[in-house]
Each structure stands twice: as C-alpha cells, then as structure tokens.
Amino acid sequence: MLRHSKVSPLLSLPGAVPAEAPDEGVAAHYGDLFREQRALADGSGFVDLSHRAVVTVTGPERLSWLHLLLTQHVSDLAPGVATEALILSAHGHVEHALYLVDDGETTWLHAEPGTQEALIAYLESMKFFYRVEAADRTDEFAVVYLPAGSIAEVPERTVVRETAYGRELFLPRGELEPFAAAHGPAIGVLALEALRVEAHRPRLGMETDHRTIPHELGWIGTAVHLQKGCYRGQETVARVQNLGKPPRRLVFLHLDGSEVHLPPHGTPVRLAADGEEGRQLGFITTSARHHELGPIALALVKRNVPVDAELSAAGTAAAQEVVVEP
C-alpha cells in the first residue's frame, strides 16, 4: 500500500509495469524500455510524474519570503522562468530539492514523492509575519514531463516549467487521461531516469543521504546561488566553497556490459584492483540501462579517490568519468 503518494490512472494503459520505490504510483515502463528512451531522446511522448509532490506558495511577499529560506536567488524571479533550489539543515545538509516556476501570482514547485508533508511543515514554521500561504496541491495537480523538442500542444492555462531538459506541466489531475490519449506514447520513469543519469543530474533520496552537502553533487550554480543573502546552512556552503574540499564527489560510471544485473542503490564501490575485500570508497546512487551507452550509473565516492582509478561495484567493473572535480 502506498503512503504519501498518488496512484496514477495511467497504470491501466496497455503494457504498464508499476515502478518501485521511490517512484511507486506510476509506470516504470510500458513494455519496451529502450524504445521509450529513444522516443524521449527524439522529443516524442511524455512521462507521467503524477506521483511527485506539488506545492504552491501565494501572497504578495512569496518571493521575498522564499528568498530567505532557499539556496537560490528568487526575490526577483520573473514569471515563467524556471529555477531549482534546495532547503538545507542548519549544518548545510540537503533536506529538500525543489523545482520552481512563478506565474506572476503563485509560485509552483514540485518535489520528491511523499516529501510534501515535511516541506509544508517547515514552510509553515517559517511564516512569522509574512503575507504568504503554502499549500499542498498534490491531490489537485499532476506533474507531466515533455522532452526537449516536443511539439505537443499544452492545454490553455496550464502552468509550465520550461528548462533545457524539457517542459514540466502542472496539469489538473482530471486532465491527465485526456492528455495521455492526445499526446502519447506514454513513457515510463525508467527511461527518464536513464537520461537523468546520462546527464549527471542528482536526485534527492538517490544521490543524497543524511550528510550530503550541495558541493558533492554539483548543485553549486544550478540550485545554489553563492552571492545571495543568508539562509539556513549558508555557513557550511561558504566554508566548503572557500576551502574547496567537499568530503565526497559525484562520479559517472560506465559499467561492464557483460553483467546481467545492475548494482542497486547503496551497492559499495571499491577499487577494482582490491577486489570485493577492499575498502569501501563510496556507493552506487542510481544505475540504469541506457539505449546507447549500455549499463551506466552515478556514484558518490570519497574526494581523494584518483580520477583515473578503475572501480568496481559488487564485482562489476566500473570506469569513472568526473562529474564533480576533486
């Protein structure tokens, strides 16, 4: 039974295979993973992300208020401009990753499935005297992803978050099935995850753990603005930025294609020369099968692991590419 997540009506489409955590409630694929990946890469189809949390912030002071809480500079965010931001703990550890757009009256954001309750609780605790209202809109709106290059027509009055990677629609839930009928083929989240891994893009809960700081994952610049004012956790961000020594770094791995099984999240990463008895240097965060690259993965390893070192994960050879410089 799902908790804190929505079950999509599109799971009734032919061939739909339900996704596993953390993407329960939507389809992993619809019968042909590589065909779905190629369609996305060509700008076709859409991905049902209706399990993701949707939160809105309204009120005349919403942007100035969010600016105080987030790692991103949003006080003068123009309508229709997409951005992303983090909420950090007092020690600078990543607690929430948010994907935002403002429509001139409301700030819309989506976040990881099931995180809306904790997110709303934090926002409510920080309201003080500001004229703002934060609301969980997950029951009303579904996130739908259209790949870059898609020519699909967006329904009128739909809030759109447009990025270099594609468009994310905040679609009323009642329009999800009609949209699917008009804009297929439906594509599962595994195809989108494979392209995310290829693009080296971190995801909360996959690339993060309880002690992750933004520098380790390359979120500096995309989700963290280094010249803005104070926010919770800023001291850690500034200290690591000045010293240039985050304890870990994100790497991209080309996995040995002869292996049948992908190493799951949390699989220890070691030096290949040391074998399975060697010291653990990190762990697999996300692994995927890519339609062109074959088996690939992201991993978080210690900063001092040599960038040319041959690694292994559960006996699978892994050649690394640098994502975050050591």
XYZ file of C-alpha atoms in Angstrom:
326
model
C 0.000 0.000 0.000
C 1.366 3.410 -0.966
C 1.833 6.127 1.595
C 2.127 9.818 0.737
C 1.985 9.036 -2.983
C -0.622 9.150 -5.719
C -1.577 6.145 -7.831
C -1.801 7.167 -11.481
C -4.778 6.157 -13.626
C -2.266 5.657 -16.458
C -1.165 2.404 -14.811
C -4.198 0.946 -16.576
C -2.649 1.629 -20.003
C -1.576 -1.460 -22.025
C 1.827 -2.807 -21.024
C 2.204 -0.626 -17.928
C 4.570 -2.099 -15.325
C 4.417 -0.372 -11.913
C 7.581 1.368 -10.745
C 9.306 0.534 -7.486
C 10.285 2.967 -4.732
C 10.829 5.869 -4.816
C 8.576 6.083 -7.894
C 5.660 3.969 -6.731
C 2.337 5.018 -8.199
C 3.414 5.499 -11.822
C 4.709 3.218 -14.570
C 8.322 2.071 -14.710
C 7.813 1.312 -18.393
C 5.146 0.294 -20.877
C 6.823 -2.786 -22.290
C 9.880 -1.563 -24.202
C 12.410 0.409 -22.159
C 14.870 1.210 -24.967
C 12.159 2.226 -27.423
C 10.819 4.584 -24.761
C 14.277 6.070 -24.180
C 14.781 6.646 -27.889
C 11.387 8.333 -28.137
C 12.298 10.721 -25.316
C 15.675 11.470 -26.889
C 13.870 12.271 -30.154
C 11.412 14.628 -28.425
C 8.408 12.305 -28.541
C 5.899 11.169 -25.947
C 5.521 12.213 -22.321
C 6.378 10.870 -18.860
C 3.766 10.554 -16.135
C 5.254 12.083 -12.961
C 1.906 12.405 -11.211
C 3.303 10.801 -8.038
C 5.504 13.825 -7.344
C 4.621 16.313 -4.629
C 3.108 19.628 -5.790
C 3.171 22.680 -3.511
C 2.138 26.274 -4.195
C 3.040 29.483 -2.381
C 0.787 32.507 -2.757
C 0.727 36.017 -1.314
C 2.338 39.343 -2.219
C 5.537 38.552 -0.290
C 6.001 34.980 -1.524
C 9.221 35.547 -3.495
C 10.967 37.701 -0.910
C 9.981 35.167 1.753
C 11.190 32.160 -0.241
C 14.408 34.028 -0.953
C 15.161 33.917 2.791
C 14.644 30.158 3.013
C 16.104 28.740 -0.190
C 19.624 28.383 -1.532
C 18.585 30.042 -4.793
C 18.152 33.755 -5.608
C 14.395 34.075 -6.172
C 13.452 37.513 -4.827
C 13.061 38.881 -8.363
C 12.178 35.645 -10.166
C 10.371 36.644 -13.360
C 7.123 34.914 -14.348
C 7.711 31.802 -16.410
C 11.411 31.467 -15.565
C 12.286 28.025 -14.198
C 14.770 27.546 -11.411
C 15.696 24.962 -8.805
C 16.626 25.349 -5.165
C 17.487 23.442 -2.021
C 16.477 23.651 1.607
C 19.386 22.837 3.883
C 19.654 21.878 7.529
C 21.443 24.159 9.965
C 24.576 22.089 9.264
C 24.274 22.544 5.500
C 22.943 19.091 4.672
C 20.387 18.808 1.867
C 16.828 18.277 3.131
C 14.685 19.211 0.112
C 15.270 19.724 -3.610
C 12.640 21.960 -5.214
C 11.857 22.713 -8.867
C 10.117 26.079 -9.169
C 8.354 28.440 -11.513
C 6.276 31.536 -10.755
C 3.248 32.536 -12.834
C 3.065 36.119 -11.591
C 0.603 35.328 -8.815
C 1.662 31.930 -7.480
C 4.950 30.099 -7.061
C 4.575 26.488 -8.167
C 7.051 23.800 -7.200
C 7.351 20.061 -7.354
C 9.441 17.845 -5.131
C 10.105 14.189 -4.387
C 7.092 11.940 -3.783
C 5.937 11.944 -0.193
C 8.027 14.942 0.919
C 5.193 17.477 0.868
C 4.145 16.957 4.473
C 7.601 17.726 5.870
C 8.081 20.562 3.380
C 4.787 22.241 4.272
C 5.544 21.842 7.994
C 8.872 23.617 7.559
C 7.386 26.406 5.455
C 4.589 26.933 7.975
C 7.124 27.157 10.800
C 8.908 29.980 8.966
C 5.909 32.162 8.058
C 6.148 34.556 11.024
C 4.539 37.848 9.950
C 4.916 37.350 6.177
C 1.810 37.520 3.999
C 2.180 34.109 2.386
C 0.277 30.844 2.182
C 1.840 27.467 1.374
C -0.475 24.688 0.217
C -0.183 21.022 -0.703
C -1.743 20.739 -4.180
C -0.718 17.133 -4.886
C -4.324 15.922 -4.829
C -5.291 18.517 -7.447
C -2.328 18.645 -9.853
C -0.133 16.098 -11.620
C 3.349 16.740 -12.990
C 3.829 15.662 -16.614
C 7.181 15.792 -18.418
C 7.552 16.640 -22.111
C 11.058 16.131 -23.550
C 13.076 18.884 -25.201
C 11.991 19.217 -28.805
C 8.444 18.052 -28.143
C 5.813 19.754 -30.295
C 2.930 18.673 -28.076
C 0.379 21.423 -27.515
C -0.025 22.383 -23.874
C -3.601 22.873 -22.660
C -4.566 26.505 -22.071
C -3.970 27.983 -18.617
C -1.538 25.165 -17.736
C 1.440 26.238 -15.641
C 4.636 25.198 -17.438
C 8.157 24.923 -16.095
C 10.473 25.001 -19.124
C 14.138 24.002 -18.866
C 16.926 22.918 -21.181
C 15.874 19.314 -20.489
C 12.216 19.759 -21.423
C 8.905 21.067 -20.111
C 7.205 20.106 -16.863
C 3.467 20.722 -16.756
C 1.377 21.213 -13.630
C -1.708 19.558 -15.074
C -5.069 19.308 -13.288
C -5.458 15.646 -12.358
C -8.762 15.383 -14.185
C -6.943 16.202 -17.433
C -4.278 13.515 -17.087
C -6.070 10.762 -19.003
C -7.296 13.039 -21.847
C -3.751 14.421 -22.136
C -2.347 10.905 -22.386
C -4.830 9.992 -25.102
C -3.861 13.060 -27.137
C -0.094 13.147 -26.598
C 1.155 9.563 -26.444
C 3.116 7.475 -26.372
C 3.252 7.235 -22.596
C 6.823 6.621 -21.406
C 7.867 5.182 -18.064
C 10.062 6.751 -15.416
C 12.936 4.296 -16.029
C 13.553 5.887 -19.429
C 13.677 9.340 -17.860
C 15.952 8.083 -15.090
C 18.401 6.684 -17.648
C 18.590 10.066 -19.365
C 18.982 11.778 -15.978
C 21.949 9.556 -15.157
C 23.446 10.247 -18.582
C 23.102 14.000 -17.899
C 24.762 13.617 -14.454
C 21.769 15.221 -12.709
C 21.434 14.395 -8.990
C 18.149 13.446 -7.366
C 17.176 13.812 -3.725
C 16.984 10.457 -1.990
C 19.061 8.732 -4.655
C 22.277 10.749 -4.831
C 21.763 12.157 -1.303
C 21.931 10.773 2.193
C 21.655 12.371 5.648
C 25.016 14.137 5.335
C 25.049 15.292 1.708
C 26.149 18.867 1.061
C 25.463 20.659 -2.262
C 29.095 20.773 -3.435
C 29.353 16.979 -3.532
C 26.703 16.674 -6.245
C 27.421 19.678 -8.440
C 24.394 21.623 -7.213
C 26.501 24.774 -6.861
C 25.399 27.092 -9.660
C 22.263 25.189 -10.618
C 20.485 25.148 -7.260
C 22.753 27.266 -5.036
C 23.428 30.970 -5.596
C 26.710 31.932 -3.949
C 26.109 35.701 -3.891
C 22.701 35.879 -2.199
C 21.921 36.718 1.418
C 21.642 34.490 4.449
C 19.720 31.221 4.571
C 19.871 28.191 6.826
C 23.058 26.211 6.177
C 24.826 29.014 4.319
C 27.826 28.917 6.654
C 28.651 25.372 5.562
C 28.219 26.255 1.882
C 30.556 29.257 2.218
C 33.167 27.343 4.195
C 33.357 24.449 1.726
C 33.345 26.851 -1.213
C 36.292 28.765 0.241
C 38.270 25.685 1.219
C 37.376 23.744 -1.925
C 37.315 20.389 -0.159
C 33.943 18.644 -0.065
C 34.389 15.212 1.559
C 32.820 13.297 -1.362
C 32.204 13.783 -5.061
C 29.709 12.530 -7.637
C 31.069 10.358 -10.455
C 29.553 8.854 -13.591
C 30.300 5.178 -14.198
C 30.346 3.051 -17.330
C 29.518 -0.419 -16.030
C 30.736 -3.670 -17.543
C 28.046 -4.569 -20.076
C 28.558 -8.308 -19.615
C 26.806 -8.223 -16.249
C 23.126 -9.217 -16.225
C 22.094 -7.373 -13.072
C 22.559 -3.686 -12.383
C 24.075 -2.878 -8.980
C 21.248 -1.367 -6.899
C 21.277 1.838 -4.901
C 23.677 1.530 -1.982
C 25.999 -1.055 -3.565
C 29.537 -0.461 -2.228
C 32.124 0.935 -4.650
C 35.735 -0.222 -4.291
C 38.987 -0.129 -6.226
C 38.834 -2.857 -8.853
C 42.377 -3.935 -8.004
C 41.400 -4.594 -4.367
C 38.514 -6.928 -5.160
C 35.444 -7.404 -3.003
C 37.514 -7.438 0.178
C 38.875 -3.970 -0.465
C 37.985 -0.813 1.441
C 34.677 0.785 0.520
C 35.238 4.115 -1.217
C 31.637 5.067 -1.869
C 28.340 3.663 -3.100
C 26.142 3.417 -6.171
C 23.386 6.034 -6.093
C 21.489 5.265 -9.326
C 22.112 2.670 -12.013
C 20.340 2.378 -15.358
C 20.370 0.685 -18.741
C 20.890 3.256 -21.472
C 19.801 2.656 -25.058
C 23.205 3.763 -26.434
C 25.694 3.690 -23.554
C 24.647 0.370 -22.045
C 24.749 -0.068 -18.250
C 25.611 3.222 -16.513
C 25.465 4.606 -13.000
C 26.076 7.545 -10.743
C 28.044 7.015 -7.552
C 29.213 9.058 -4.597
C 32.856 8.412 -3.720
C 35.456 9.866 -1.388
C 37.017 13.059 -2.724
C 40.547 11.640 -2.743
C 39.736 8.656 -4.985
C 42.016 9.104 -8.020
C 40.043 10.292 -11.052
C 41.657 7.630 -13.244
C 41.136 4.739 -10.822
C 39.315 1.652 -12.095
C 36.424 0.965 -9.739
C 34.077 -1.944 -9.152
C 30.602 -2.369 -7.672
C 29.627 -5.850 -6.434
C 32.177 -7.320 -8.819
C 31.050 -5.239 -11.791
C 33.888 -3.258 -13.378
C 33.192 0.483 -13.476
C 35.144 3.074 -15.451
C 34.602 6.536 -13.998
C 34.078 9.960 -15.542
C 34.497 13.074 -13.399
C 31.286 14.955 -12.590
C 32.475 16.960 -9.579
C 36.138 17.913 -9.592
C 38.092 16.660 -6.557
